[in-house]
Short mmCIF file of C-alpha atoms in Angstrom, two decimals:
data_model
loop_
_atom_site.label_atom_id
_atom_site.label_comp_id
_atom_site.label_asym_id
_atom_site.label_seq_id
_atom_site.Cartn_x
_atom_site.Cartn_y
_atom_site.Cartn_z
CA UNK T 219 -8.90 10.75 5.06
CA UNK T 220 -8.60 9.82 1.39
CA UNK T 221 -11.52 8.47 -0.61
CA UNK T 222 -9.76 5.13 -1.11
CA UNK T 223 -9.49 4.73 2.67
CA UNK T 224 -13.22 5.27 3.03
CA UNK T 225 -13.92 2.69 0.33
CA UNK T 226 -11.77 0.15 2.15
CA UNK T 227 -13.70 0.94 5.32
CA UNK T 228 -17.04 0.37 3.60
CA UNK T 229 -15.73 -3.00 2.46
CA UNK T 230 -14.42 -4.10 5.84
CA UNK T 231 -17.33 -2.81 7.91
CA UNK T 232 -19.96 -4.37 5.66
CA UNK T 233 -18.29 -7.75 5.92
CA UNK T 234 -18.10 -7.45 9.72
CA UNK T 235 -21.76 -6.44 9.82
CA UNK T 236 -22.79 -9.52 7.85
CA UNK T 237 -20.77 -11.84 10.11
CA UNK T 238 -22.34 -10.35 13.26
CA UNK T 239 -25.85 -10.48 11.78
CA UNK T 240 -25.41 -14.11 10.78
CA UNK T 241 -24.15 -15.08 14.22
CA UNK T 242 -26.92 -13.19 16.05
CA UNK T 243 -29.76 -14.51 13.89
CA UNK T 244 -32.63 -12.61 12.22
CA UNK T 245 -34.85 -12.38 15.32
CA UNK T 246 -32.16 -11.08 17.68
CA UNK T 247 -32.91 -7.68 19.19
CA UNK T 248 -30.53 -4.84 18.36
CA UNK T 249 -29.52 -3.40 21.72
CA UNK T 250 -28.51 0.00 20.29
CA UNK T 251 -31.78 0.34 18.34
CA UNK T 252 -34.41 -1.28 20.60
CA UNK T 253 -37.19 -1.13 18.01
CA UNK T 254 -35.19 -3.24 15.54
CA UNK T 255 -34.40 -6.89 15.14
CA UNK T 256 -31.42 -7.98 13.09
CA UNK T 257 -33.58 -8.54 10.03
CA UNK T 258 -34.80 -4.91 10.24
CA UNK T 259 -31.22 -3.67 10.49
CA UNK T 260 -29.98 -5.77 7.58
CA UNK T 261 -32.92 -4.72 5.43
CA UNK T 262 -32.32 -1.06 6.18
CA UNK T 263 -28.58 -0.97 5.51
CA UNK T 264 -29.00 -3.15 2.43
CA UNK T 265 -31.52 -0.66 1.05
CA UNK T 266 -29.19 2.25 1.87
CA UNK T 267 -26.31 0.59 0.05
CA UNK T 268 -28.41 0.12 -3.10
CA UNK T 269 -29.68 3.70 -2.84
CA UNK T 270 -26.12 5.04 -2.66
CA UNK T 271 -24.93 2.77 -5.47
CA UNK T 272 -27.59 4.15 -7.79
CA UNK T 273 -26.23 7.69 -7.39
CA UNK T 274 -22.66 6.58 -8.00
CA UNK T 275 -23.41 4.34 -10.98
CA UNK T 276 -26.30 6.19 -12.61
CA UNK T 277 -25.34 9.77 -11.73
CA UNK T 278 -28.78 10.93 -10.56
CA UNK T 279 -28.84 14.69 -10.11
CA UNK T 280 -31.78 14.89 -7.68
CA UNK T 281 -32.96 13.18 -4.52
CA UNK T 282 -34.50 9.73 -4.89
CA UNK T 283 -36.43 7.92 -2.20
CA UNK T 284 -34.86 5.01 -0.37
CA UNK T 285 -36.11 1.69 -1.71
CA UNK T 286 -38.04 -0.89 0.31
CA UNK T 287 -36.13 -4.00 1.44
CA UNK T 288 -37.34 -7.29 -0.10
CA UNK T 289 -39.58 -9.71 1.77
CA UNK T 290 -36.72 -12.01 2.70
CA UNK T 291 -35.38 -13.44 5.94
CA UNK T 292 -32.43 -15.35 7.32
CA UNK T 293 -29.82 -16.53 4.85
CA UNK T 294 -31.73 -15.12 1.89
CA UNK T 295 -31.75 -11.63 3.36
CA UNK T 296 -28.06 -11.83 4.24
CA UNK T 297 -27.28 -12.99 0.72
CA UNK T 298 -29.20 -10.02 -0.66
CA UNK T 299 -27.28 -7.70 1.68
CA UNK T 300 -23.91 -9.12 0.67
CA UNK T 301 -24.65 -8.69 -3.04
CA UNK T 302 -25.67 -5.06 -2.54
CA UNK T 303 -22.69 -4.34 -0.32
CA UNK T 304 -20.28 -5.77 -2.91
CA UNK T 305 -21.89 -3.68 -5.66
CA UNK T 306 -21.48 -0.52 -3.58
CA UNK T 307 -17.81 -1.19 -2.84
CA UNK T 308 -17.09 -1.97 -6.48
CA UNK T 309 -19.02 1.10 -7.67
CA UNK T 310 -17.12 3.43 -5.34
CA UNK T 311 -13.78 1.90 -6.29
CA UNK T 312 -14.49 2.21 -10.02
CA UNK T 313 -16.15 5.66 -10.04
CA UNK T 314 -14.30 8.52 -11.76
CA UNK T 315 -12.95 11.30 -9.58
CA UNK T 316 -15.13 13.81 -11.47
CA UNK T 317 -18.36 11.89 -10.74
CA UNK T 318 -21.31 14.28 -10.87
CA UNK T 319 -24.40 13.33 -8.86
CA UNK T 320 -26.66 14.49 -6.04
CA UNK T 321 -25.28 14.56 -2.50
CA UNK T 322 -26.53 16.20 0.67
CA UNK T 323 -23.55 17.34 2.75
CA UNK T 324 -20.61 19.58 1.86
CA UNK T 325 -17.74 17.58 0.38
CA UNK T 326 -14.73 18.01 -1.93
CA UNK T 327 -16.62 16.02 -4.58
CA UNK T 328 -19.72 13.80 -4.91
CA UNK T 329 -17.49 10.72 -4.89
CA UNK T 330 -15.74 11.85 -1.72
CA UNK T 331 -19.14 12.44 -0.13
CA UNK T 332 -20.59 9.03 -0.96
CA UNK T 333 -17.47 7.12 0.08
CA UNK T 334 -17.28 8.96 3.39
CA UNK T 335 -21.01 8.80 4.10
CA UNK T 336 -21.29 5.09 3.38
CA UNK T 337 -18.19 4.34 5.45
CA UNK T 338 -19.79 5.94 8.51
CA UNK T 339 -23.27 4.60 7.75
CA UNK T 340 -21.93 1.08 7.52
CA UNK T 341 -19.71 1.40 10.58
CA UNK T 342 -22.48 2.66 12.85
CA UNK T 343 -24.79 -0.12 11.71
CA UNK T 344 -22.00 -2.67 12.14
CA UNK T 345 -21.88 -1.53 15.76
CA UNK T 346 -25.64 -2.07 15.88
CA UNK T 347 -25.30 -5.61 14.53
CA UNK T 348 -22.59 -6.45 17.04
CA UNK T 349 -24.73 -5.07 19.88
CA UNK T 350 -27.15 -7.94 19.26
CA UNK T 351 -24.36 -10.28 20.37
CA UNK T 352 -23.90 -8.41 23.68
CA UNK T 353 -20.17 -8.18 23.03
CA UNK T 354 -17.71 -5.30 22.98
CA UNK T 355 -17.87 -3.95 19.42
CA UNK T 356 -14.91 -4.16 17.07
CA UNK T 357 -12.56 -1.22 17.68
CA UNK T 358 -12.78 1.88 15.49
CA UNK T 359 -9.61 3.65 14.35
CA UNK T 360 -9.21 7.04 16.11
CA UNK T 361 -8.72 9.03 12.88
CA UNK T 362 -11.85 7.54 11.35
CA UNK T 363 -13.86 8.10 14.53
CA UNK T 364 -12.74 11.75 14.65
CA UNK T 365 -13.80 12.16 11.02
CA UNK T 366 -17.19 10.76 11.94
CA UNK T 367 -17.56 13.26 14.75
CA UNK T 368 -16.77 16.04 12.30
CA UNK T 369 -19.27 14.75 9.74
CA UNK T 370 -21.99 14.59 12.38
CA UNK T 371 -21.35 17.97 14.01
CA UNK T 372 -20.49 20.07 10.95
CA UNK T 373 -22.57 18.09 8.46
CA UNK T 374 -25.68 16.31 9.67
CA UNK T 375 -26.49 18.54 12.61
CA UNK T 376 -25.71 21.71 10.65
CA UNK T 377 -28.67 21.04 8.39
CA UNK T 378 -31.92 22.96 8.80
CA UNK T 379 -33.73 19.73 9.68
CA UNK T 380 -31.67 19.27 12.85
CA UNK T 381 -33.85 19.13 15.95
CA UNK T 382 -31.04 19.94 18.38
CA UNK T 383 -32.36 23.33 19.43
CA UNK T 384 -32.29 25.35 22.65
CA UNK T 385 -34.57 28.17 23.74
CA UNK T 386 -31.57 29.88 25.31
CA UNK T 387 -28.18 30.08 23.55
CA UNK T 388 -25.91 27.31 24.84
CA UNK T 389 -22.45 26.02 23.92
CA UNK T 390 -21.40 22.37 23.87
CA UNK T 391 -17.72 21.46 23.65
CA UNK T 392 -16.59 18.09 22.28
CA UNK T 393 -13.00 17.21 23.15
CA UNK T 394 -10.95 14.20 22.05
CA UNK T 395 -8.45 13.27 24.75
CA UNK T 396 -6.03 11.26 22.59
CA UNK T 397 -3.82 11.89 19.59
CA UNK T 398 -3.95 15.49 18.42
CA UNK T 399 -6.71 16.30 20.90
CA UNK T 400 -9.24 17.51 18.36
CA UNK T 401 -11.94 19.85 19.66
CA UNK T 402 -15.29 21.08 18.33
CA UNK T 403 -17.42 23.94 19.65
CA UNK T 404 -21.15 23.51 19.01
CA UNK T 405 -23.44 26.51 19.43
CA UNK T 406 -27.08 25.74 20.15
CA UNK T 407 -30.01 28.12 19.87
CA UNK T 408 -33.51 28.24 18.39
CA UNK T 409 -31.83 28.02 14.98
CA UNK T 410 -29.95 25.05 13.53
CA UNK T 411 -26.73 24.22 15.40
CA UNK T 412 -23.43 25.64 14.22
CA UNK T 413 -20.18 23.83 14.87
CA UNK T 414 -16.58 24.80 14.34
CA UNK T 415 -13.27 23.17 15.04
CA UNK T 416 -11.35 24.52 17.97
CA UNK T 417 -11.71 25.60 21.56
CA UNK T 418 -13.43 28.94 20.99
CA UNK T 419 -14.93 30.77 23.94
CA UNK T 420 -16.58 29.48 27.09
CA UNK T 421 -18.73 26.34 27.01
CA UNK T 422 -21.76 25.47 29.13
CA UNK T 423 -20.97 21.76 28.89
CA UNK T 424 -17.98 19.74 27.77
CA UNK T 425 -17.94 16.08 26.76
CA UNK T 426 -14.55 14.43 26.56
CA UNK T 427 -13.12 11.03 25.76
CA UNK T 428 -11.40 9.00 23.09
CA UNK T 429 -12.48 9.59 19.52
CA UNK T 430 -14.22 6.22 19.45
CA UNK T 431 -16.10 6.87 22.69
CA UNK T 432 -17.31 10.26 21.48
CA UNK T 433 -18.18 8.99 18.01
CA UNK T 434 -20.43 6.30 19.46
CA UNK T 435 -21.86 8.59 22.13
CA UNK T 436 -22.76 11.37 19.69
CA UNK T 437 -24.44 8.80 17.42
CA UNK T 438 -26.33 7.57 20.53
CA UNK T 439 -24.60 4.19 20.43
CA UNK T 440 -22.83 4.50 23.77
CA UNK T 441 -22.52 6.58 26.94
CA UNK T 442 -20.65 9.85 27.09
CA UNK T 443 -17.35 9.04 28.81
CA UNK T 444 -16.92 12.31 30.74
CA UNK T 445 -19.27 15.26 31.12
CA UNK T 446 -18.54 18.54 32.90
CA UNK T 447 -20.85 21.51 33.26
CA UNK T 448 -24.54 21.50 32.37
CA UNK T 449 -25.52 17.85 31.89
CA UNK T 450 -28.85 19.04 30.53
CA UNK T 451 -27.13 19.59 27.18
CA UNK T 452 -26.24 15.91 27.05
CA UNK T 453 -29.87 15.05 27.77
CA UNK T 454 -30.93 17.45 25.02
CA UNK T 455 -28.55 15.76 22.58
CA UNK T 456 -29.82 12.31 23.52
CA UNK T 457 -33.45 13.20 22.93
CA UNK T 458 -33.21 15.37 19.81
CA UNK T 459 -30.16 14.40 17.74
CA UNK T 460 -31.46 11.34 15.90
CA UNK T 461 -30.88 11.58 12.13
#
């Protein structure tokens, strides 16, 4: 996907998140994140948006800690979120293609990284906000969902901090059953996971479904649609994959 597409996604998903949060109310429980209420969710994603904007606008070359959300609630907190969200979208849209700043996953450029990362960050938390309404979440485009699977498997979980480890070498296959039928092979061991595209070798467990179903399942926002083989690997993922 192109950077401009990710920026448009950040814009759309942030607006949907705000609408869902407003409808649910600040005290509503977030079904997908049981320890959070809506005000916790809005404070978190608002802080993340400002954190990302600072890299894009100010070009920081090293890691900076995430800021603390303000002591606001209700309409005031949502207003704060909307201002920060708009600043992020505008910053990404206006940033030069040769932007140079810190980023933490492989990417064609820092700008490509931040646009992609914030698109997925905002989408997952939009799903969280909508879960407080106990409704079916807004649909996610298959191509975007597949990109999110790739970012999670070959980006987040490929980092040394990943806790998805197995005492014995195991292989998890992730298979999209629509479109081009994208496939990932994830190798688990005592070391950090390694993932590659393609159906390479035998797998101990395979999870399969639409790109949206797998995207949400792998981010622990929904059930795995179909599991064959060793279901213990799904349990392992559920308990250790939080990022």
